[in-house]
Coordinates of C-alpha atoms in Angstrom, one line a residue:
X96 CA 99.6 -79.0 159.7
X97 CA 98.6 -82.0 157.7
X98 CA 94.9 -81.8 156.5
X99 CA 92.5 -84.7 157.4
X100 CA 91.3 -86.7 154.3
X101 CA 87.4 -87.1 154.0
X102 CA 86.4 -89.6 151.6
X103 CA 82.9 -89.4 150.4
X104 CA 81.5 -92.3 148.6
X105 CA 78.6 -91.4 146.3
X106 CA 77.9 -87.7 145.1
X107 CA 74.1 -87.4 144.5
X108 CA 72.1 -85.1 146.9
X109 CA 73.4 -86.2 150.3
X110 CA 77.2 -86.8 148.8
X111 CA 77.1 -83.5 147.3
X112 CA 75.9 -81.3 150.1
X113 CA 78.4 -83.1 152.7
X114 CA 81.1 -82.3 149.9
X115 CA 80.3 -78.6 149.8
X116 CA 79.9 -78.3 153.5
X117 CA 83.4 -79.9 153.8
X118 CA 85.0 -77.9 150.7
X119 CA 83.3 -74.5 151.8
X120 CA 83.7 -74.3 155.5
X121 CA 86.8 -76.5 156.6
X122 CA 89.3 -76.2 153.5
X123 CA 92.2 -75.1 155.6
X124 CA 91.8 -78.3 157.7
X125 CA 90.3 -80.9 155.5
X126 CA 90.6 -82.1 152.1
X127 CA 87.6 -83.9 150.6
X128 CA 87.8 -86.4 148.0
X129 CA 84.7 -88.2 146.3
X130 CA 84.0 -91.2 144.1
X131 CA 80.8 -92.0 142.2
X132 CA 80.3 -94.6 139.3
X133 CA 77.9 -92.2 137.6
X134 CA 79.1 -89.4 135.1
X135 CA 76.8 -86.7 136.7
X136 CA 75.5 -85.9 139.8
X137 CA 72.5 -83.9 141.6
X138 CA 69.7 -85.0 139.2
X139 CA 66.5 -84.1 140.8
X140 CA 64.4 -87.2 140.1
X141 CA 61.5 -85.6 141.3
X142 CA 61.3 -83.5 138.4
X143 CA 61.7 -86.4 136.2
X144 CA 58.0 -86.7 135.6
X145 CA 57.7 -83.0 134.7
X146 CA 60.2 -83.8 131.9
X147 CA 58.9 -86.8 130.6
X148 CA 55.3 -85.2 130.6
X149 CA 56.6 -82.2 128.6
X150 CA 56.0 -79.6 131.3
X151 CA 59.6 -78.6 131.1
X152 CA 61.7 -78.7 127.9
X153 CA 64.6 -80.5 128.9
X154 CA 66.3 -82.3 132.1
X155 CA 69.1 -79.6 132.0
X156 CA 67.5 -77.7 134.8
X157 CA 67.1 -80.6 136.9
X158 CA 70.7 -80.4 138.1
X159 CA 72.0 -77.9 140.7
X160 CA 75.7 -78.9 141.1
X161 CA 78.2 -80.6 138.5
X162 CA 81.4 -82.4 139.1
X163 CA 83.2 -79.4 137.9
X164 CA 81.3 -77.1 140.3
X165 CA 82.5 -79.5 143.1
X166 CA 86.3 -79.3 141.9
X167 CA 85.8 -75.6 141.9
X168 CA 84.7 -75.7 145.5
X169 CA 88.0 -77.6 146.1
X170 CA 86.9 -81.3 146.3
X171 CA 88.8 -83.7 144.5
X172 CA 85.9 -85.5 142.3
X173 CA 86.4 -88.9 140.6
X174 CA 83.5 -89.9 138.4
X175 CA 83.0 -93.3 137.0
X176 CA 84.6 -95.1 139.9
X177 CA 82.9 -97.7 141.7
X178 CA 83.4 -98.5 145.3
X179 CA 84.2 -102.3 145.9
X180 CA 85.4 -102.8 149.5
X181 CA 86.8 -101.4 152.7
X182 CA 89.0 -102.3 155.5
X183 CA 87.9 -100.3 158.5
X184 CA 91.0 -101.5 160.5
X185 CA 93.4 -100.1 158.0
X186 CA 90.9 -97.4 157.1
X187 CA 91.3 -98.1 153.4
X188 CA 89.0 -98.5 150.4
X189 CA 89.0 -100.2 147.2
X190 CA 87.8 -98.5 144.1
X191 CA 87.5 -99.6 140.4
X192 CA 88.2 -97.1 137.6
X193 CA 85.3 -98.0 135.3
X194 CA 86.9 -96.6 132.2
X195 CA 90.2 -98.2 132.6
X196 CA 89.4 -101.3 134.6
X197 CA 92.3 -100.4 136.9
X198 CA 91.6 -101.1 141.0
X199 CA 92.9 -98.5 143.4
X200 CA 93.3 -98.5 147.2
X201 CA 92.8 -95.2 148.9
X202 CA 93.4 -94.4 152.7
X203 CA 91.0 -92.1 154.7
X204 CA 90.8 -90.4 158.0
X205 CA 87.2 -90.1 157.9
X206 CA 84.5 -92.0 155.7
X207 CA 81.1 -91.1 154.3
X208 CA 78.8 -93.4 152.9
X209 CA 76.4 -91.8 150.4
X210 CA 75.6 -94.9 148.2
X211 CA 72.2 -94.2 147.9
X212 CA 69.3 -96.7 146.9
X213 CA 68.2 -98.7 143.6
X214 CA 65.0 -99.7 142.5
X215 CA 63.6 -103.1 143.7
X216 CA 63.7 -105.2 140.2
X217 CA 62.2 -108.6 141.2
X218 CA 63.6 -111.6 138.8
X219 CA 60.1 -112.5 137.2
X220 CA 59.9 -114.5 134.2
X221 CA 60.6 -112.4 131.3
X222 CA 62.1 -109.3 133.2
X223 CA 64.9 -108.8 130.8
X224 CA 62.7 -107.9 127.7
X225 CA 63.2 -104.9 126.0
X226 CA 61.0 -101.9 126.7
X227 CA 60.8 -102.9 130.5
X228 CA 62.5 -99.6 132.3
X229 CA 62.6 -98.2 135.6
X230 CA 62.9 -94.9 137.1
X231 CA 65.9 -93.5 139.1
X232 CA 68.8 -91.6 137.5
X233 CA 69.1 -89.3 134.7
X234 CA 69.8 -91.7 132.0
X235 CA 66.6 -93.6 133.1
X236 CA 64.7 -90.3 132.3
X237 CA 66.3 -90.0 128.8
X238 CA 65.6 -93.6 128.0
X239 CA 62.0 -93.2 128.8
X240 CA 61.5 -90.1 126.7
X241 CA 63.3 -91.6 123.8
X242 CA 60.7 -94.8 124.1
X243 CA 57.6 -92.4 124.4
X244 CA 58.7 -91.0 121.1
X245 CA 58.2 -94.2 119.3
X246 CA 54.8 -94.0 117.4
X247 CA 54.4 -97.8 118.0
X248 CA 54.3 -97.3 121.8
X249 CA 50.8 -96.8 122.4
X250 CA 49.9 -98.6 125.6
X251 CA 52.3 -98.2 128.7
X252 CA 51.7 -100.1 131.8
X253 CA 53.1 -98.7 135.2
X254 CA 53.7 -101.2 138.0
X255 CA 53.7 -99.8 141.2
X256 CA 51.4 -97.1 142.8
X257 CA 53.8 -95.0 145.1
X258 CA 54.6 -91.5 144.4
X259 CA 56.8 -92.0 141.2
X260 CA 54.5 -94.4 139.9
X261 CA 51.7 -92.1 140.0
X262 CA 53.6 -89.2 138.8
X263 CA 54.6 -91.2 135.7
X264 CA 51.3 -92.3 134.8
X265 CA 50.2 -88.8 134.5
X266 CA 53.3 -88.2 132.4
X267 CA 52.7 -91.1 130.1
X268 CA 49.0 -89.8 129.8
X269 CA 49.9 -86.3 128.8
X270 CA 52.0 -88.0 126.1
X271 CA 48.8 -89.4 124.6
X272 CA 49.3 -93.1 125.8
X273 CA 46.8 -95.3 127.0
X274 CA 48.1 -96.2 130.7
X275 CA 47.4 -99.0 133.1
X276 CA 48.1 -98.7 136.6
X277 CA 49.0 -102.2 138.4
X278 CA 49.4 -102.5 142.2
X279 CA 49.2 -105.1 144.5
X280 CA 47.6 -102.8 147.2
X281 CA 45.7 -99.4 146.9
X282 CA 47.4 -96.0 145.5
X283 CA 49.8 -94.3 147.9
X284 CA 49.1 -96.8 150.8
X285 CA 52.0 -95.9 152.9
X286 CA 51.3 -92.2 152.9
X287 CA 47.6 -92.0 153.2
X288 CA 44.6 -93.3 154.9
X289 CA 41.5 -95.1 152.7
X290 CA 39.5 -92.0 152.1
X291 CA 42.6 -89.9 150.8
X292 CA 43.6 -92.9 148.7
X293 CA 40.1 -93.0 147.2
X294 CA 40.2 -89.5 146.3
X295 CA 43.4 -90.0 143.9
X296 CA 42.0 -93.3 143.0
X297 CA 38.8 -91.4 141.6
X298 CA 41.0 -88.8 140.3
X299 CA 43.3 -91.0 138.3
X300 CA 40.2 -92.9 136.8
X301 CA 38.4 -89.7 135.7
X302 CA 41.5 -88.6 134.1
X303 CA 41.4 -92.3 131.9
X304 CA 44.0 -94.3 133.8
X305 CA 43.1 -97.8 133.8
X306 CA 43.4 -99.0 137.2
X307 CA 44.1 -102.7 138.1
X308 CA 44.4 -102.5 142.0
X309 CA 44.8 -105.8 144.4
X310 CA 47.1 -107.4 141.4
X311 CA 50.4 -108.9 141.5
X312 CA 52.5 -109.0 138.5
X313 CA 53.7 -112.6 138.1
X314 CA 55.3 -112.8 134.6
X315 CA 56.2 -110.6 131.5
X316 CA 55.8 -112.2 127.8
X317 CA 57.0 -111.1 124.6
X318 CA 59.1 -111.5 121.6
X319 CA 62.3 -109.7 122.3
X320 CA 60.1 -106.8 123.4
X321 CA 57.6 -107.0 126.1
X322 CA 54.0 -107.1 124.7
X323 CA 51.8 -108.5 127.6
X324 CA 51.9 -108.2 131.6
X325 CA 50.8 -111.2 133.4
X326 CA 49.1 -110.8 137.0
X327 CA 47.3 -113.0 139.6
X328 CA 44.1 -111.7 138.1
X329 CA 44.7 -111.0 134.4
X330 CA 46.7 -110.2 131.4
X331 CA 47.3 -106.9 129.9
X332 CA 48.5 -105.9 126.6
X333 CA 51.3 -103.4 126.5
X334 CA 54.2 -101.8 124.5
X335 CA 56.2 -100.2 127.5
X336 CA 56.6 -101.2 131.2
X337 CA 57.8 -98.9 133.9
X338 CA 58.6 -100.7 137.0
X339 CA 58.2 -98.6 140.3
X340 CA 57.5 -101.1 143.2
X341 CA 60.0 -99.2 145.6
X342 CA 63.6 -98.8 146.3
X343 CA 66.1 -100.6 148.7
X344 CA 69.4 -99.2 150.1
X345 CA 72.5 -99.8 147.9
X346 CA 74.4 -101.6 150.7
X347 CA 74.9 -105.1 149.4
X348 CA 78.7 -104.5 149.2
X349 CA 78.8 -103.5 153.0
X350 CA 77.1 -106.7 154.1
X351 CA 80.1 -108.6 155.3
X352 CA 82.1 -105.7 156.6
X353 CA 81.0 -105.2 160.2
X354 CA 79.0 -102.3 159.6
X355 CA 75.8 -102.4 161.5
X356 CA 72.5 -102.6 159.1
X357 CA 68.9 -102.8 159.8
X358 CA 66.8 -105.9 158.5
X359 CA 66.1 -104.0 155.2
X360 CA 69.4 -103.1 154.6
X361 CA 70.0 -99.6 155.7
X362 CA 73.0 -98.5 157.5
X363 CA 72.2 -97.8 161.0
X364 CA 72.9 -94.2 162.5
X365 CA 72.7 -91.9 165.2
X366 CA 71.7 -88.5 164.9
X367 CA 75.1 -87.4 163.8
X368 CA 75.1 -89.8 161.1
X369 CA 77.6 -91.9 162.7
X370 CA 77.6 -95.6 162.2
X371 CA 78.8 -98.4 164.7
X372 CA 82.4 -98.0 163.1
X373 CA 84.4 -95.0 164.4
X374 CA 85.0 -92.3 162.0
X375 CA 82.4 -93.8 159.3
X376 CA 79.5 -91.9 158.6
X377 CA 76.2 -92.8 156.3
X378 CA 73.9 -90.4 155.0
X379 CA 71.0 -90.5 152.4
X380 CA 69.0 -93.1 151.0
X381 CA 71.3 -95.7 152.5
X382 CA 71.2 -94.5 156.0
X383 CA 68.4 -94.5 158.8
X384 CA 67.3 -91.2 160.4
X385 CA 65.1 -90.8 163.5
X386 CA 61.4 -90.5 162.8
X387 CA 59.9 -88.2 165.4
X388 CA 56.4 -89.7 164.8
X389 CA 57.4 -93.2 165.5
X390 CA 60.1 -92.7 167.9
X391 CA 62.5 -95.0 165.9
X392 CA 65.3 -94.7 163.5
X393 CA 64.3 -95.8 159.8
X394 CA 65.1 -95.7 156.5
X395 CA 63.0 -92.7 155.0
X396 CA 64.5 -92.2 151.6
X397 CA 63.5 -88.6 150.5
X398 CA 65.9 -85.9 148.9
X399 CA 65.1 -83.2 151.8
X400 CA 66.4 -86.0 154.2
X401 CA 69.5 -86.8 152.1
X402 CA 70.2 -83.0 152.1
X403 CA 70.2 -82.7 155.8
X404 CA 71.9 -85.7 156.6
X405 CA 74.8 -84.8 154.3
X406 CA 75.3 -81.4 155.9
X407 CA 75.3 -82.8 159.4
X408 CA 77.6 -85.6 158.5
X409 CA 80.1 -83.2 156.9
X410 CA 80.1 -81.0 159.9
X411 CA 80.6 -84.0 162.3
X412 CA 83.4 -85.2 160.3
X413 CA 85.3 -82.1 160.4
X414 CA 84.8 -82.0 164.4
X415 CA 81.9 -79.5 164.4
X416 CA 79.2 -81.5 166.6
X417 CA 75.6 -80.9 164.8
X418 CA 72.8 -83.5 165.3
X419 CA 69.6 -84.1 163.1
X420 CA 66.2 -82.9 164.5
X421 CA 64.6 -85.9 163.5
X422 CA 62.5 -86.3 160.4
X423 CA 58.7 -86.7 159.9
X424 CA 58.8 -88.1 156.2
X425 CA 56.9 -84.9 155.1
X426 CA 55.5 -85.3 151.4
X427 CA 53.1 -83.9 148.7
X428 CA 51.9 -84.7 145.4
X429 CA 50.1 -83.0 142.6
X430 CA 48.5 -85.0 140.0
X431 CA 45.9 -83.9 137.5
X432 CA 45.2 -80.9 139.6
X433 CA 44.5 -82.8 142.9
X434 CA 47.0 -82.0 145.7
X435 CA 47.5 -84.4 148.5
X436 CA 50.2 -83.9 151.2
X437 CA 51.0 -85.6 154.2
X438 CA 53.6 -85.8 157.4
X439 CA 54.3 -88.2 159.8
X440 CA 52.3 -91.5 160.3
X441 CA 48.7 -92.2 159.0
X442 CA 46.3 -93.9 161.2
X443 CA 46.6 -97.4 159.5
X444 CA 50.4 -97.5 160.0
X445 CA 50.3 -96.3 163.5
X446 CA 47.7 -98.9 164.5
X447 CA 49.8 -101.5 162.6
X448 CA 52.7 -100.7 164.8
X449 CA 50.9 -101.2 167.8
X450 CA 50.0 -97.5 168.9
X451 CA 46.7 -96.4 170.1
X452 CA 45.8 -93.4 168.3
X453 CA 42.7 -91.1 167.9
X454 CA 42.0 -89.2 164.6
X455 CA 39.9 -86.3 163.5
X456 CA 38.9 -85.4 160.0
X457 CA 36.6 -83.2 158.0
X458 CA 36.0 -81.5 154.9
X459 CA 35.4 -77.6 154.8
X460 CA 36.0 -74.2 152.6
X461 CA 39.5 -72.8 152.8
X462 CA 38.2 -69.3 153.0
X463 CA 35.2 -67.7 154.3
X464 CA 31.9 -68.9 152.7
X465 CA 31.0 -65.5 151.1
X466 CA 34.1 -65.3 149.0
X467 CA 33.5 -65.8 145.4
X468 CA 36.6 -67.8 144.5
X469 CA 37.0 -70.6 147.2
X470 CA 37.9 -74.6 147.3
X471 CA 37.3 -77.4 149.7
X472 CA 40.0 -79.1 151.8
X473 CA 40.0 -82.2 153.6
X474 CA 42.0 -82.7 156.8
X475 CA 42.8 -85.6 158.9
X476 CA 45.3 -85.5 162.1
X477 CA 46.5 -88.3 163.8
X478 CA 47.5 -88.3 167.6
X479 CA 48.5 -90.5 170.2
X480 CA 46.0 -91.5 172.8
X481 CA 47.9 -91.4 175.8
X482 CA 50.2 -88.5 175.2
X483 CA 47.9 -86.3 173.1
X484 CA 50.9 -85.5 170.9
X485 CA 50.4 -85.1 167.4
X486 CA 52.0 -87.7 165.2
X487 CA 50.7 -87.3 161.7
X488 CA 48.4 -85.3 159.3
X489 CA 47.1 -85.3 155.7
X490 CA 45.3 -83.1 153.6
X491 CA 43.8 -83.2 150.2
X492 CA 42.6 -80.1 147.9
X493 CA 42.6 -78.6 144.5
X494 CA 44.2 -75.5 146.2
X495 CA 47.9 -75.4 147.1
X496 CA 47.6 -75.9 150.8
X497 CA 51.1 -77.5 151.0
X498 CA 52.5 -74.9 153.2
X499 CA 50.3 -75.5 156.1
X500 CA 51.9 -79.1 156.1
X501 CA 55.0 -77.4 157.3
X502 CA 53.1 -76.5 160.6
X503 CA 52.0 -80.1 161.1
X504 CA 55.6 -81.6 160.4
X505 CA 57.1 -78.8 163.1
X506 CA 54.2 -79.9 165.6
X507 CA 55.3 -83.5 165.2
X508 CA 58.9 -82.5 165.6
X509 CA 58.3 -80.3 168.6
X510 CA 55.7 -82.8 170.1
X511 CA 52.8 -80.5 170.1
X512 CA 49.8 -81.9 171.4
X513 CA 46.4 -81.8 170.0
X514 CA 44.5 -79.8 172.7
X515 CA 47.1 -76.9 172.3
X516 CA 46.1 -76.8 168.6
X517 CA 42.7 -75.8 169.1
X518 CA 44.0 -72.5 170.5
X519 CA 46.9 -71.6 168.4
X520 CA 47.2 -68.3 167.5
X521 CA 46.4 -67.7 163.9
X522 CA 45.1 -64.7 161.7
X523 CA 42.3 -64.4 159.8
X524 CA 41.6 -62.5 156.6
X525 CA 38.9 -63.7 154.2
X526 CA 41.1 -63.8 151.3
X527 CA 43.0 -66.6 153.0
X528 CA 41.2 -68.6 155.6
X529 CA 38.4 -68.7 157.8
X530 CA 37.9 -67.5 161.6
X531 CA 38.5 -71.1 162.5
X532 CA 40.9 -72.3 159.6
X533 CA 41.2 -75.7 158.9
X534 CA 44.4 -76.1 161.3
X535 CA 42.7 -74.9 164.2
X536 CA 39.4 -76.5 163.4
X537 CA 41.0 -79.7 163.5
X538 CA 42.2 -79.0 167.1
X539 CA 38.6 -78.0 168.0
X540 CA 36.9 -81.0 166.8
X541 CA 39.3 -83.0 168.6
X542 CA 38.5 -81.5 171.9
X543 CA 35.4 -83.6 172.1
X544 CA 37.4 -86.7 172.1
X545 CA 39.8 -86.1 174.7

């Protein structure tokens, strides 16, 4: 029996996991071929700041797969090959060999797009000056490390106060640099409500970060190398600029192919990661996933989502039905000793989308008050007013409270209601928690608002 050919375009997190599912579990019925324009795969960008900040000695441990390991699993791997075009009717793709310049046309039975995302880089005046960098792939991290070794790089400006920007603010500060953070809004504004943003902002300021919030960069100046950042409110001397204002799906090449895209450029999929084109799938940062909190398909670019979508598409492409259970966008950050984590929707995001919500927020000790070693935790839970279903949670502490976020994530996925939270069966031991721990306490405090 002739094997079906599955072609995977893109071989980072989503693509790698899709390839491994096919190669390991369907080798008798399917062959899997992959093309990627990079020369490495599986780089864990979430560890980039740890490498740059010197927490880990090298980037070697930030890879969990190689082109060679995929080949050993049974895949046909082509690195330094750039996807150029697709003909869905003929089931063919065009690929350029970046080393030889040769164009190739390949046929497929099933096609999986794992083409990822790329940093948003606005064409501001002076954007092409030297020492303006961004953070995405392994080579970016390598370049940043080489830059900060230069003793002439004393002042670093980070533009963008999302997760990557804030993590790199800490990393540059740990390298002894004077660091300025510029953002047009507050810090982490999509992930947290104002009180939690204030905790992180105060934490950054306390650790010597110069904060310039509510400002938009309009220009870069310099003589070959950047030496000044101009904003709507001022100008700041700098030796290095890290741009981190967000990412967009890397789908421009698909704009006129007939595949359905969202207004922001993500490939629209269903819970099997199928597109509107038969036998074509999309996974990872370039695709949508179902958000259980908002009840909508959205582009939520997280490595965890990439892995799950890759697994799901791999099985469906080989004939085994498997559906995503939806996602909550669960996330966490640890900066200068402060841990913040969140899942689902914030109050601000929910209200901006037209939802009527209620919230409860409190600060309490994690363990029984008589315990000698104890830390505070701040918790906020958001629920839909009419249905009482939990749609979001945020937590902050100097202790590691992140495992509790998995409970709230599952609660959102399973449409758990806030009234049930109050009487959820949990254990009590003074070493770990209080009789009314911070999870059930959120539910108990919410009862007064129902």
